[in-house]
Tab-separated table of C-alpha atoms in Angstrom:
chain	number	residue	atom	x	y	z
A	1	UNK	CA	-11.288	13.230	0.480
A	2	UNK	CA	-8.045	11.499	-0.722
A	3	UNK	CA	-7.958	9.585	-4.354
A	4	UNK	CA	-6.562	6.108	-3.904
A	5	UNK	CA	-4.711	4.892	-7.791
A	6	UNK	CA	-5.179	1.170	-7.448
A	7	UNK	CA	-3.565	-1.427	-9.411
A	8	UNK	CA	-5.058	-4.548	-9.057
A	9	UNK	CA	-5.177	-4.268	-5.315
A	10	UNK	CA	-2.223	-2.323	-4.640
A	11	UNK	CA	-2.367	1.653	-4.196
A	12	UNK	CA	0.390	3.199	-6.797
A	13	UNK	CA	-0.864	6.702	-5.646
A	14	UNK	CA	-2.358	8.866	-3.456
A	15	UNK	CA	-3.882	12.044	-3.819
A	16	UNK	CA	-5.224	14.627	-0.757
A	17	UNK	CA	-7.381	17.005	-0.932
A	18	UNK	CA	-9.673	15.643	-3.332
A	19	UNK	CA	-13.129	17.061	-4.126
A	20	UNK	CA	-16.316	14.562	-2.869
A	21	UNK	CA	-17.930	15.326	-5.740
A	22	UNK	CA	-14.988	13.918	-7.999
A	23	UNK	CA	-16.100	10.794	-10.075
A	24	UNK	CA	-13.430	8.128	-9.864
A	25	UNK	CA	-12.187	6.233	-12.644
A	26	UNK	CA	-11.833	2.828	-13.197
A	27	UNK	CA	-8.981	2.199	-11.341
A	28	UNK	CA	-9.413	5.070	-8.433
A	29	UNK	CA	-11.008	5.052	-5.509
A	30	UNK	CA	-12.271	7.623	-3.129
A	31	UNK	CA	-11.544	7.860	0.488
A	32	UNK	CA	-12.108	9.948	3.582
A	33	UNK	CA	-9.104	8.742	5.459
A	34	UNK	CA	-5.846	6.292	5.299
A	35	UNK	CA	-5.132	3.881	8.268
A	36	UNK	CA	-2.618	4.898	10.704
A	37	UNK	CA	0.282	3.172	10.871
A	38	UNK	CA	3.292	3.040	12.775
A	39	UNK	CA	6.878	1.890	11.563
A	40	UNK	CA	9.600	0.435	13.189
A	41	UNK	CA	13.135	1.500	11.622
A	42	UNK	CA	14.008	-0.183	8.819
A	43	UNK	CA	10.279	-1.183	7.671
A	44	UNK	CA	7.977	-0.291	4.714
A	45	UNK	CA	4.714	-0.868	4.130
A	46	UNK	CA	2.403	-1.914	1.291
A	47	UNK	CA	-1.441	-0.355	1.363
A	48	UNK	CA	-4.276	-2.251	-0.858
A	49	UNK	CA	-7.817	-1.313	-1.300
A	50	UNK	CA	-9.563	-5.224	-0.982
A	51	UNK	CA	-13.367	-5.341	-0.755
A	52	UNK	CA	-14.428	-2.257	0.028
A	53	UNK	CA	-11.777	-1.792	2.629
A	54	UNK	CA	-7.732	-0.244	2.564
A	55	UNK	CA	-5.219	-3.225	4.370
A	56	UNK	CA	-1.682	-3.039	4.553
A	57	UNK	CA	1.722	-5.322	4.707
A	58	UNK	CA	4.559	-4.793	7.039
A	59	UNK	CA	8.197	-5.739	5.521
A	60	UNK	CA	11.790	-5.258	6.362
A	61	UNK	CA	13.770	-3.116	4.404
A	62	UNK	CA	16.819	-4.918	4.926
A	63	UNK	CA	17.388	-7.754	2.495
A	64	UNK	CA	18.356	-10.423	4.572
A	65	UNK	CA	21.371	-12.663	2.420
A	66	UNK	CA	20.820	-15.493	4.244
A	67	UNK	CA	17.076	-15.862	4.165
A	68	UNK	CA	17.167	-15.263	0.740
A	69	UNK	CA	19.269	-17.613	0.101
A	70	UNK	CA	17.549	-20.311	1.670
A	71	UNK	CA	14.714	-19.632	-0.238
A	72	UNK	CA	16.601	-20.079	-3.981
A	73	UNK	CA	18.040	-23.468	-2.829
């Protein structure tokens, strides 16, 4: 099993290898596997445990000036 840390909805942690018969806190969940994800150079991703379920986000790594800078004007 692998122990998911959650904050609000976003994993902090993850931890493999995980007895079943380990009782989660609060702010843990238990899981039998992640999602398998690919990644394009250059991207990161973001997992979250939402109803029951583990979803992800795609970004960029690369801070993009321009777009950014469209955004604060």
């Amino acid at each position: 099993m692998i122990l998911l840390k959650i904050k609000n909805e976003k994993v902090i942690g993850a931890y493999l290898d995980i007895s079943p018969d380990y009782k989660p806190k609060e702010n843990e969940v238990l899981v039998e596997k992640l999602p398998q994800i690919s990644l394009k150079e250059n991207e990161k991703v973001y997992l979250y445990y939402r109803n029951g379920k583990i979803e992800y986000k795609k970004e960029s790594k690369i801070w993009n000036y321009q777009q950014q800078f469209i955004i604060k004007c």
